[in-house]
Short mmCIF file of C-alpha atoms and ligand atoms in Angstrom, two decimals:
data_model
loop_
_atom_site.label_atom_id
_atom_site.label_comp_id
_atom_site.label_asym_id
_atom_site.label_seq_id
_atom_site.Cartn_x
_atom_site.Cartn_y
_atom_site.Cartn_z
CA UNK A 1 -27.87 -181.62 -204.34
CA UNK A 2 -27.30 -182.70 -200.69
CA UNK A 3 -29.96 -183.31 -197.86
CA UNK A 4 -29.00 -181.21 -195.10
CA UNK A 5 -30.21 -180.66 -191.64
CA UNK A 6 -32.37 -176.97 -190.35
CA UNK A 7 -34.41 -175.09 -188.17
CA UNK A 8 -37.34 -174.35 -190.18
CA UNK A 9 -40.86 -172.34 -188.80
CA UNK A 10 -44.00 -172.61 -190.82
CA UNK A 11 -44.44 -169.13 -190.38
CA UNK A 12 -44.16 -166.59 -187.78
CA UNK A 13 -45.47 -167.48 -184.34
CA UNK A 14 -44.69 -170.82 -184.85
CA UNK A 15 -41.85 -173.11 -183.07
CA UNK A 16 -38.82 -174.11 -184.71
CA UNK A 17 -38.82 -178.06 -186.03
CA UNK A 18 -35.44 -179.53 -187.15
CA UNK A 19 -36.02 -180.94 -190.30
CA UNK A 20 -34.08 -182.66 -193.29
CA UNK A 21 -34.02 -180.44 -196.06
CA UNK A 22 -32.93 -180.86 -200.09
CA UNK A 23 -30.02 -178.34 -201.17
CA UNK A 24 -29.40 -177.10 -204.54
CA UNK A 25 -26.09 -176.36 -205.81
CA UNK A 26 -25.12 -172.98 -205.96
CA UNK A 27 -26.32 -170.83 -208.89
CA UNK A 28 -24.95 -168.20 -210.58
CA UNK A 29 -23.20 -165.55 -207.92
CA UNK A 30 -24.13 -167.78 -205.44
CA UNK A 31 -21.68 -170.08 -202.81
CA UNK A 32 -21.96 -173.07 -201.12
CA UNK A 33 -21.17 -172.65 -197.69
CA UNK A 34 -20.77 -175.31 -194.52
CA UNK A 35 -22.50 -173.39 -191.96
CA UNK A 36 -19.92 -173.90 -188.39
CA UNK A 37 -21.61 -171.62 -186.01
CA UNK A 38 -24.89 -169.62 -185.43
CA UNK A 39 -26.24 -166.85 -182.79
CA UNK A 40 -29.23 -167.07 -181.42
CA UNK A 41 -30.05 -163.42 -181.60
CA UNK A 42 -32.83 -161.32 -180.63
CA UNK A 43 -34.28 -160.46 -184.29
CA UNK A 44 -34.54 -164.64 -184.50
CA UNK A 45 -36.96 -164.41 -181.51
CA UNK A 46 -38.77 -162.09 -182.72
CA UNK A 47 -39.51 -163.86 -186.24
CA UNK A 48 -40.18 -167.24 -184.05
CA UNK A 49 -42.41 -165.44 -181.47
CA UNK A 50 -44.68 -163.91 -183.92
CA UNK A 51 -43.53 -160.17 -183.69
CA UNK A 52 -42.44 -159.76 -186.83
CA UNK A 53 -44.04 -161.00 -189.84
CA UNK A 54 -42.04 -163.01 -192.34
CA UNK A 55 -43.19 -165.86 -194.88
CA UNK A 56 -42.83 -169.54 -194.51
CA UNK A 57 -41.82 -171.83 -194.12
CA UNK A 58 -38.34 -170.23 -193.47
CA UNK A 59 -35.18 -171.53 -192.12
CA UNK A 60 -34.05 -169.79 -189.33
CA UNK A 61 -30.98 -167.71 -188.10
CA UNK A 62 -28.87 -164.58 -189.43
CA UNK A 63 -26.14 -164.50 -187.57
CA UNK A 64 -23.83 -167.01 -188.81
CA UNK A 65 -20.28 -168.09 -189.99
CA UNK A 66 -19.16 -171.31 -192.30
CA UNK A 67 -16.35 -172.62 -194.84
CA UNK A 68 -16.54 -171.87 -198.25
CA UNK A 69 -17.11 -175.54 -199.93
CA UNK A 70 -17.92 -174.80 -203.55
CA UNK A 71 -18.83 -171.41 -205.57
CA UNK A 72 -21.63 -170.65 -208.40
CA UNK A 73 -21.03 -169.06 -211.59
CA UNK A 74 -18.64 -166.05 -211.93
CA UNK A 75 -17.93 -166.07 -208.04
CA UNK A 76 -14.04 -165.99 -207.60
CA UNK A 77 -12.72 -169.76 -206.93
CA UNK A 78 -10.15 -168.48 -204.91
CA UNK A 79 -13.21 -168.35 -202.07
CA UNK A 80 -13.24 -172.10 -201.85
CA UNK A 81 -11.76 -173.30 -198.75
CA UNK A 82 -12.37 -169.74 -197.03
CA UNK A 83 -13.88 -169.65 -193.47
CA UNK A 84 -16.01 -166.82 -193.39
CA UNK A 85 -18.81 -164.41 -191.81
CA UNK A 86 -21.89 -164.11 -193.36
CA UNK A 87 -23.95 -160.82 -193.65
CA UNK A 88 -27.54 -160.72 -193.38
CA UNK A 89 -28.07 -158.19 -195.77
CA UNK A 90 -26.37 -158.93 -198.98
CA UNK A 91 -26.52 -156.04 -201.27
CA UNK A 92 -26.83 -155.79 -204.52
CA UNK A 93 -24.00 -153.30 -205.09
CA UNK A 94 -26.34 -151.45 -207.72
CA UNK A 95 -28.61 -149.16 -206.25
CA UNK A 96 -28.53 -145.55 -205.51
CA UNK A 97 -27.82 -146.23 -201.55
CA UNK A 98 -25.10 -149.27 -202.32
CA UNK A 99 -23.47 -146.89 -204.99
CA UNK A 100 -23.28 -144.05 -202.12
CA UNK A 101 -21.66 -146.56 -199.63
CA UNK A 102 -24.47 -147.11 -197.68
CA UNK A 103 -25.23 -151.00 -198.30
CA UNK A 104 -27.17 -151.45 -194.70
CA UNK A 105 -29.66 -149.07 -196.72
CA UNK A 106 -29.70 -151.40 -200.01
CA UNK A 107 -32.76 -151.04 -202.07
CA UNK A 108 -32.05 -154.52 -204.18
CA UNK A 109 -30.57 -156.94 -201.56
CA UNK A 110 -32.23 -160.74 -201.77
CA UNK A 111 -32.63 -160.70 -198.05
CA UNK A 112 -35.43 -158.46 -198.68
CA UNK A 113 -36.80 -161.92 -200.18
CA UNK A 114 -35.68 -164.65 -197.94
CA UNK A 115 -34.53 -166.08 -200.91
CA UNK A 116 -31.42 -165.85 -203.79
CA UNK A 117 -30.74 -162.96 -206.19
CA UNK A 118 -33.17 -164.38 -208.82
CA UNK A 119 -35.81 -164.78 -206.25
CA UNK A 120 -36.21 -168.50 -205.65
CA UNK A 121 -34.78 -170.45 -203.07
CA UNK A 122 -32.02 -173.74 -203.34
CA UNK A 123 -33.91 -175.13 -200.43
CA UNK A 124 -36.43 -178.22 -201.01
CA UNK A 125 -38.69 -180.55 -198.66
CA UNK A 126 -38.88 -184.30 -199.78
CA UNK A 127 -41.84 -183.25 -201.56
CA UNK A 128 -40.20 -180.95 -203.29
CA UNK A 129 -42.21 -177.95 -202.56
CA UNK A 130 -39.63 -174.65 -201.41
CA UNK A 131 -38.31 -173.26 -198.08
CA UNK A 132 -36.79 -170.16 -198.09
CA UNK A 133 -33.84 -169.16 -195.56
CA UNK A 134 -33.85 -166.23 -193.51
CA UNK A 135 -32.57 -163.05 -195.33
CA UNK A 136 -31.26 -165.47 -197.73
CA UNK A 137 -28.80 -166.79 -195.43
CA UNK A 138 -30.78 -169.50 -192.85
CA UNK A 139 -27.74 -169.82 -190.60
CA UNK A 140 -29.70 -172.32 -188.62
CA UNK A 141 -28.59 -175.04 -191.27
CA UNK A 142 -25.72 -177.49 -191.25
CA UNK A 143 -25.36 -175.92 -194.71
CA UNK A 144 -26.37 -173.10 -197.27
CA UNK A 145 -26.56 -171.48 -200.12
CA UNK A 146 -25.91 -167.94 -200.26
CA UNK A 147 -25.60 -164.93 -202.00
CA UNK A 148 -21.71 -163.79 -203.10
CA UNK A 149 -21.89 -160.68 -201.51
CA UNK A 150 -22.88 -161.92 -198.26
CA UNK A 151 -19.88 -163.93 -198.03
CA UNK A 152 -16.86 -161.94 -196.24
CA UNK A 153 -13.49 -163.96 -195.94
CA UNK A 154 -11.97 -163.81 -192.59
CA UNK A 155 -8.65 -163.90 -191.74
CA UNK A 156 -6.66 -166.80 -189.84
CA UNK A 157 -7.13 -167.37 -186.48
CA UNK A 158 -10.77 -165.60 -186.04
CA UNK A 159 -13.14 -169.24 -184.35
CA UNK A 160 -16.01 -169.96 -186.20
CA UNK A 161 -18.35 -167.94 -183.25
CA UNK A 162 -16.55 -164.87 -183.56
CA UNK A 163 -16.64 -164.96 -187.16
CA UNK A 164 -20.53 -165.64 -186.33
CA UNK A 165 -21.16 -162.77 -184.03
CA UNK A 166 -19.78 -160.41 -186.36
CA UNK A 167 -21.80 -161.14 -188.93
CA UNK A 168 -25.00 -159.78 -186.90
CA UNK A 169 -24.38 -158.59 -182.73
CA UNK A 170 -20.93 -157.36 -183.00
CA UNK A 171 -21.05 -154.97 -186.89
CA UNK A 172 -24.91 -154.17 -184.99
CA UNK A 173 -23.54 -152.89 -181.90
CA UNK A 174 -19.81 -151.92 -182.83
CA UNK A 175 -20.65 -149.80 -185.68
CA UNK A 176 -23.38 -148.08 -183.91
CA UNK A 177 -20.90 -146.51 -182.04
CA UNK A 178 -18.08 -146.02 -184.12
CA UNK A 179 -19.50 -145.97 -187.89
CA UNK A 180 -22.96 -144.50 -187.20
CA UNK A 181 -22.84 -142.33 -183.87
CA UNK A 182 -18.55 -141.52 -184.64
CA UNK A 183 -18.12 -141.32 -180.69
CA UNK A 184 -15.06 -139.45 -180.15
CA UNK A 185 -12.30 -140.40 -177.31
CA UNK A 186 -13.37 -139.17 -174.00
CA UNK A 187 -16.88 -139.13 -174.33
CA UNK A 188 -19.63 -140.10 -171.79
CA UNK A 189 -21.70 -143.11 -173.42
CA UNK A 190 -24.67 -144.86 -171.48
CA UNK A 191 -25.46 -148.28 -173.24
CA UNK A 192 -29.64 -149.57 -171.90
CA UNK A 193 -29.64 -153.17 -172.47
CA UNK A 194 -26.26 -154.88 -172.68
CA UNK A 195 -27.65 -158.19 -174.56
CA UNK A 196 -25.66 -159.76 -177.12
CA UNK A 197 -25.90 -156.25 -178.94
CA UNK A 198 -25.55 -154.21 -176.20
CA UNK A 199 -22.44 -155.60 -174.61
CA UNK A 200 -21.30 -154.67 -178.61
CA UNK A 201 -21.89 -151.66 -178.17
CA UNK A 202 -19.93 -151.21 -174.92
CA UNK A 203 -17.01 -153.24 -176.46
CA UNK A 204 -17.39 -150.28 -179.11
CA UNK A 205 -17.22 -147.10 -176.79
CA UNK A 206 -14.27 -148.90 -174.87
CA UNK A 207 -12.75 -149.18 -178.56
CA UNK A 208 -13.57 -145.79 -179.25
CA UNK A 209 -11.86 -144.42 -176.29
CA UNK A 210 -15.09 -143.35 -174.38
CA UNK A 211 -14.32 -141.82 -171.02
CA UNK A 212 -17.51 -143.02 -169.07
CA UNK A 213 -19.25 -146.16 -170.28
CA UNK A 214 -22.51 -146.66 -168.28
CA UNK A 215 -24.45 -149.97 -168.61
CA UNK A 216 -28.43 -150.72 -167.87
CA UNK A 217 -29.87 -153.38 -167.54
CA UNK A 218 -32.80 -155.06 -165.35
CA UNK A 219 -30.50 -158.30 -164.75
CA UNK A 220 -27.35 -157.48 -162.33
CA UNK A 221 -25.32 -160.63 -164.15
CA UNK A 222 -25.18 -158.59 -167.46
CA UNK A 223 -24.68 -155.77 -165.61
CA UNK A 224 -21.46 -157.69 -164.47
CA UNK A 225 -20.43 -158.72 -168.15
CA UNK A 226 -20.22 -155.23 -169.24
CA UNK A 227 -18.40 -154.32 -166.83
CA UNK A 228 -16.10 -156.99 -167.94
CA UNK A 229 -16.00 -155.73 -171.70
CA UNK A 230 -15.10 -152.17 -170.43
CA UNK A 231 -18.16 -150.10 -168.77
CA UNK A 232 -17.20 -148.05 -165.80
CA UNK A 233 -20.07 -147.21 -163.97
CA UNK A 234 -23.42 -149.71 -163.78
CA UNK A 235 -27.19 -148.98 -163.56
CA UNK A 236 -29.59 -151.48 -162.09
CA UNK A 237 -32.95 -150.31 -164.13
CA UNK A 238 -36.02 -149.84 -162.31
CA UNK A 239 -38.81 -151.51 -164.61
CA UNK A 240 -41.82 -150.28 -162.72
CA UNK A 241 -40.04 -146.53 -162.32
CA UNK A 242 -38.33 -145.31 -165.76
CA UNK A 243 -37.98 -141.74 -164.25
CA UNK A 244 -35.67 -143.25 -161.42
CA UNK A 245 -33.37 -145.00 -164.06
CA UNK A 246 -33.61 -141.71 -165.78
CA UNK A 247 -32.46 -140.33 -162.67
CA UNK A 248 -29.63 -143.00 -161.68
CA UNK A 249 -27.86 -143.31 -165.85
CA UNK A 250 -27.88 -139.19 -165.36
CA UNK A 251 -26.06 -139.42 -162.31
CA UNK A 252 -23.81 -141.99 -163.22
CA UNK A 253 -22.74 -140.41 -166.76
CA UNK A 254 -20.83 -137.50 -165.35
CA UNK A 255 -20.89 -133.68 -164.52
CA UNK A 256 -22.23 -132.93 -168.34
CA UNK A 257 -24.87 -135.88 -168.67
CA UNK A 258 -24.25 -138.35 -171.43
CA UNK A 259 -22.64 -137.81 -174.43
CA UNK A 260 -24.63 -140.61 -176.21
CA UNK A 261 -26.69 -142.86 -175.09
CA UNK A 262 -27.59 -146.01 -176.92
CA UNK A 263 -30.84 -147.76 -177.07
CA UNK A 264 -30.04 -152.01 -177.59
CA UNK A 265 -33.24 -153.61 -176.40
CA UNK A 266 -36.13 -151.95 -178.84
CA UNK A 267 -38.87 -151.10 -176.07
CA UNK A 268 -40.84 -148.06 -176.52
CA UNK A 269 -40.51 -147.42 -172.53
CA UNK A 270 -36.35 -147.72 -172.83
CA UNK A 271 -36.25 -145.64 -175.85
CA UNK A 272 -38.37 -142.93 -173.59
CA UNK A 273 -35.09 -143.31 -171.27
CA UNK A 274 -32.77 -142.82 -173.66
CA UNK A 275 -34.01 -139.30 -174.95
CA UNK A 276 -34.89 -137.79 -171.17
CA UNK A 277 -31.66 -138.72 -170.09
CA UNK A 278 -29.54 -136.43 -172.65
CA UNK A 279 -28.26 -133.35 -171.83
CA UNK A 280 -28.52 -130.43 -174.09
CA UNK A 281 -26.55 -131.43 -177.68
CA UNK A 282 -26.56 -135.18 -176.72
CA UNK A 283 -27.49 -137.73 -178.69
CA UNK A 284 -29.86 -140.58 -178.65
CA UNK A 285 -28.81 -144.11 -180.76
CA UNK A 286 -31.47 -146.48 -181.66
CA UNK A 287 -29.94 -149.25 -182.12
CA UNK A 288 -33.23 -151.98 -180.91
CA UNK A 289 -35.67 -152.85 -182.86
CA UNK A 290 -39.01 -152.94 -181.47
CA UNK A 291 -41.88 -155.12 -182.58
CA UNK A 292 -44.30 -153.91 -185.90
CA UNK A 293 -46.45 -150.34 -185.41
CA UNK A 294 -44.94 -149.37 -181.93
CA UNK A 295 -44.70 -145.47 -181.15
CA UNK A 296 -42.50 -143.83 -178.64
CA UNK A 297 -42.63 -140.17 -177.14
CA UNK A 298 -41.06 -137.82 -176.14
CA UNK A 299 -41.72 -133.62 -174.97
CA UNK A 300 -40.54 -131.84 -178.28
CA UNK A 301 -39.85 -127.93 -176.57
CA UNK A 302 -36.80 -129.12 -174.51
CA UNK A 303 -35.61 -132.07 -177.36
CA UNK A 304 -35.62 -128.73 -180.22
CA UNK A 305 -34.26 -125.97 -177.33
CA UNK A 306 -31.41 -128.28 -176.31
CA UNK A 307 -30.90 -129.22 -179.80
CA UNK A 308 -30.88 -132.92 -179.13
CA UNK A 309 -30.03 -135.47 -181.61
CA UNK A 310 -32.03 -138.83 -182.14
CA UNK A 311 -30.31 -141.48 -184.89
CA UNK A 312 -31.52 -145.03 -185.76
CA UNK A 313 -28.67 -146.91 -186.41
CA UNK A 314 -29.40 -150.28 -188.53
CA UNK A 315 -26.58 -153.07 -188.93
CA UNK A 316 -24.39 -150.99 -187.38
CA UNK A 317 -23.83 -148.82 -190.80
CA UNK A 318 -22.21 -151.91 -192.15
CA UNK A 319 -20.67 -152.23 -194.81
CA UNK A 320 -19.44 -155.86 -194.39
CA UNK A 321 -16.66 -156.15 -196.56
CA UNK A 322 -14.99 -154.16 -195.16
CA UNK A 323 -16.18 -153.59 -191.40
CA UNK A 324 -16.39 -157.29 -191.37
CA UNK A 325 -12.67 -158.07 -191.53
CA UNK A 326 -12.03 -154.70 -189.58
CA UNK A 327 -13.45 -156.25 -186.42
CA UNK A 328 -11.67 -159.37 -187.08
CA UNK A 329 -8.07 -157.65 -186.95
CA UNK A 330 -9.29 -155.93 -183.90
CA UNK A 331 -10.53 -159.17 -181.97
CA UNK A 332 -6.62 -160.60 -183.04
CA UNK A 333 -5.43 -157.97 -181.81
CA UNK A 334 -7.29 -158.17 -178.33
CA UNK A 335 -9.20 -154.90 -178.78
CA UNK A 336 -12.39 -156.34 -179.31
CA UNK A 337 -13.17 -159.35 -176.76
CA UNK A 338 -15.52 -160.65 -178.96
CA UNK A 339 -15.68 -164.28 -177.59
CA UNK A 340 -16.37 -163.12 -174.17
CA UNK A 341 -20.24 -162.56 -175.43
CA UNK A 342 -20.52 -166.47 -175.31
CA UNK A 343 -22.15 -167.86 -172.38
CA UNK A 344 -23.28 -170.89 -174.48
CA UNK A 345 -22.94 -174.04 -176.84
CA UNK A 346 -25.68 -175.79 -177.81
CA UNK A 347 -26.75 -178.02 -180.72
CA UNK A 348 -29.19 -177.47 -183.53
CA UNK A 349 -32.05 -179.40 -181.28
CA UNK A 350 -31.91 -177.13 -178.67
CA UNK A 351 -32.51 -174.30 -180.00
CA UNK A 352 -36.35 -173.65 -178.75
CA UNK A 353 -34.53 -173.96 -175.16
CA UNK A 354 -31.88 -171.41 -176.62
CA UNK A 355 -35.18 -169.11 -177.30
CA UNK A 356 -36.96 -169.60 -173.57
CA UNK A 357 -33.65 -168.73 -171.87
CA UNK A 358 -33.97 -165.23 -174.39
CA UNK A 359 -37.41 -164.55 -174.01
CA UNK A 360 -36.29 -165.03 -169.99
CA UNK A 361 -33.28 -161.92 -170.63
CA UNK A 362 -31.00 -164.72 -169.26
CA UNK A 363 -28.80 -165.18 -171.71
CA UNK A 364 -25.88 -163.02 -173.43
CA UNK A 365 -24.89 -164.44 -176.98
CA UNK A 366 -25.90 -168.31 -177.22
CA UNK A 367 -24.30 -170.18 -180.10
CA UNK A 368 -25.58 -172.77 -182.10
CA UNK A 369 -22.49 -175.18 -182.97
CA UNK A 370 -23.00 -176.73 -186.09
CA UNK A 371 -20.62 -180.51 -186.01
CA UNK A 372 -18.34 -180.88 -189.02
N1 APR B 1 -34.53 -151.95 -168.89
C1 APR B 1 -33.24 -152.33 -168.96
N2 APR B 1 -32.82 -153.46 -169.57
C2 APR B 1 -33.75 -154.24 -170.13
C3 APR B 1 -35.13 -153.91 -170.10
C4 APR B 1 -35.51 -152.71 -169.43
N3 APR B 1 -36.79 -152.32 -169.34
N4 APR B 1 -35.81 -154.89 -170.76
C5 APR B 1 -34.88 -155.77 -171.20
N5 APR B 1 -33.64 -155.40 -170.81
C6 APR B 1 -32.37 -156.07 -171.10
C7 APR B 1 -32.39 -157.57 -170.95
O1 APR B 1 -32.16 -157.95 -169.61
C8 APR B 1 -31.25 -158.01 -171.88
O2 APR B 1 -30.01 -158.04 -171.20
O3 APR B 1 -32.08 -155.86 -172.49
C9 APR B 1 -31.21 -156.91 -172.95
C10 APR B 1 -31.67 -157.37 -174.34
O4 APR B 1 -30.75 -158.30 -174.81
P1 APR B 1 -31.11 -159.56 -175.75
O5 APR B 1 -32.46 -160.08 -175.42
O6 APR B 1 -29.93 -160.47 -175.70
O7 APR B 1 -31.26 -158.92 -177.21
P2 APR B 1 -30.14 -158.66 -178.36
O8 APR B 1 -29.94 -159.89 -179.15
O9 APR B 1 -28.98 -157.98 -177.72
O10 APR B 1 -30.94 -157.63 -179.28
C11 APR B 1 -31.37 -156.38 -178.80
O11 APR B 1 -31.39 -155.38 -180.97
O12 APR B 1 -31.12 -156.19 -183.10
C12 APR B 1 -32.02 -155.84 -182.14
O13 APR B 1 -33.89 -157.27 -182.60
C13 APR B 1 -32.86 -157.02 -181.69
O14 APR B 1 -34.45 -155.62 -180.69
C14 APR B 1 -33.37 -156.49 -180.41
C15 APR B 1 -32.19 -155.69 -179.85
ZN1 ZN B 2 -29.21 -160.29 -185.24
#
């Protein structure tokens, strides 16, 4: 047991407090972890803001990387000592999708829980009554307890906030362009949004070989990041006029249209973009996620006639143990830029100023640096 510090909500809608929590040693497949760094990512707002609906009172964060410090029962002792990246969506490594190699589709993970493999949480108030940790990681902590299988060693020589981004915005928007979409070389990609997870996603069709990268955005600064990380041509997005920016991303992707085009914000109105603006045989990528019970739309003849493609692409197709590392070699190897998505440090107590800059679409990948 050890009283750590964390950003815990009482529920959704509800601003972060930093409190002092109580922390169990690790179970059974479980590892004690010192968390080092944590995004402040999108899906975080969204849980803080209200938009999605998860229990509390929940520490926050998902995106996070620590050192290994001690391990449960049956975990491999060889971990201790390890930095490493955390997934947010442990699986169980039983059920029918984790046996078919699709673990982003796990049936069994304790993330669905917000809480360890057995269902209960190593997280106490003084009082002793339970907090549970955000897909049963809580990166937002100065330590955790996690599941084993969300634990992926990195190698030497990844920081702490690269490790970090590829446990959520990198795998996210990386893998939905090489693991779930398979862009070939050459191709003509279109990336709306170029957040944290967008600019991933343009970092993965410059990986990828893509001939054309096109960024959109509303806010000419990220505009200007992605064009650092590799996109070629840049689209200025007309909020109040989607058929213009329909107009300008075809125009910019080449003589044939776009290849691809990838979806990294999660607004029905964007998502509307994305499918108008492929050619015949292109292929929409949903990679944002939107808030609870929204629709979008789109004219079915001319989708079916040009036999367009839509695919929602969750996590990235991860399979963390080993995408995670897979990343890694390619940020060593200076293929992946990974640390050029950081355009901020903060502490744990600013984090509710790390979510107002967010909600304001002013910041790229914010990092919460947790002090040894
Ligand atoms: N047109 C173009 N760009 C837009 C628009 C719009 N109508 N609205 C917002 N944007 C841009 C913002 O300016 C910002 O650069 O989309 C980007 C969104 O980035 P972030 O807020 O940093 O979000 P991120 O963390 O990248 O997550 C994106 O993926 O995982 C999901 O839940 C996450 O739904 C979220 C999405
Ligand atoms: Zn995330």
């Amino acid at each position: 047991m050890r009283e750590i510090r964390a950003a815990v909500i009482p529920s959704s809608g509800y601003p972060t407090v930093i409190e002092t929590l109580n922390l169990a040693n690790p179970g059974p497949g479980e590892v004690l972890v010192r968390m080092t760094s944590s995004g402040v990512c999108h899906s975080d707002l969204h849980v803080r803001d209200g938009h999605w609906v998860r229990p509390g009172p929940i520490v926050m964060g998902h995106e996070g990387a620590g050192i290994v410090e001690a391990v449960g029962a049956g975990v491999d002792p060889a971990l201790v000592g390890r930095s490493a990246a955390l997934s947010w969506y442990a699986p169980c490594l039983r059920c029918r999708e984790c046996q078919r190699g699709r673990q982003w589709l796990c049936s069994g993970s304790p993330a669905l829980g917000h809480a360890q493999a057995d269902g209960t949480s190593r997280l106490t108030r003084a009082d002793g009554s339970p907090v549970l940790s955000y897909l049963a990681i809580g990166t937002m902590a100065s330590w955790q307890v996690v599941p084993e299988t969300a634990v992926v060693p990195m190698p030497d020589g990844v920081p702490a906030e690269v490790a970090a981004l590829i446990g959520c915005g990198v795998s996210t928007g990386v893998g939905a362009v090489v693991k779930t979409a398979e862009v070939p070389a050459g191709a003509s990609v279109v990336v709306i949004g170029v957040g944290g997870v967008g600019l991933s996603c343009v970092m993965g069709a410059k990986l990828a070989g893509a001939g054309r990268i096109v960024a959109v955005d509303l806010n000419p600064a990220k505009l200007d990041l992605a064009a650092d990380l590799g996109a070629t041509h840049r689209v200025l997005a007309d909020a109040a006029d989607g058929a213009k920016t329909v107009a300008a991303i075809r125009a910019a992707a080449g003589a044939g249209g776009p290849d691809f085009v990838f979806e990294a914000i999660g607004n029905p109105a964007t998502i509307a973009q994305a499918i108008a603006a492929l050619p015949p045989g292109g292929t929409a990528v949903l990679v944002g996620l939107t808030r609870y019970g929204q629709q979008a739309s789109f004219e079915a003849f001319p989708f079916v006639d040009g036999g367009r493609r839509i695919l929602g692409s969750n996590y990235g197709s991860a399979v963390a143990a080993v995408d995670f590392p897979r990343y890694a070699e390619a940020y060593l190897a200076g293929r992946l830029p990974i640390e050029r998505l950081i355009d901020r440090r903060l502490d744990l107590d600013d984090l509710e100023d790390a979510f107002d800059r967010l909600r304001a679409g002013q910041a790229a990948r914010q990092m919460v640096m947790h002090p040894a």
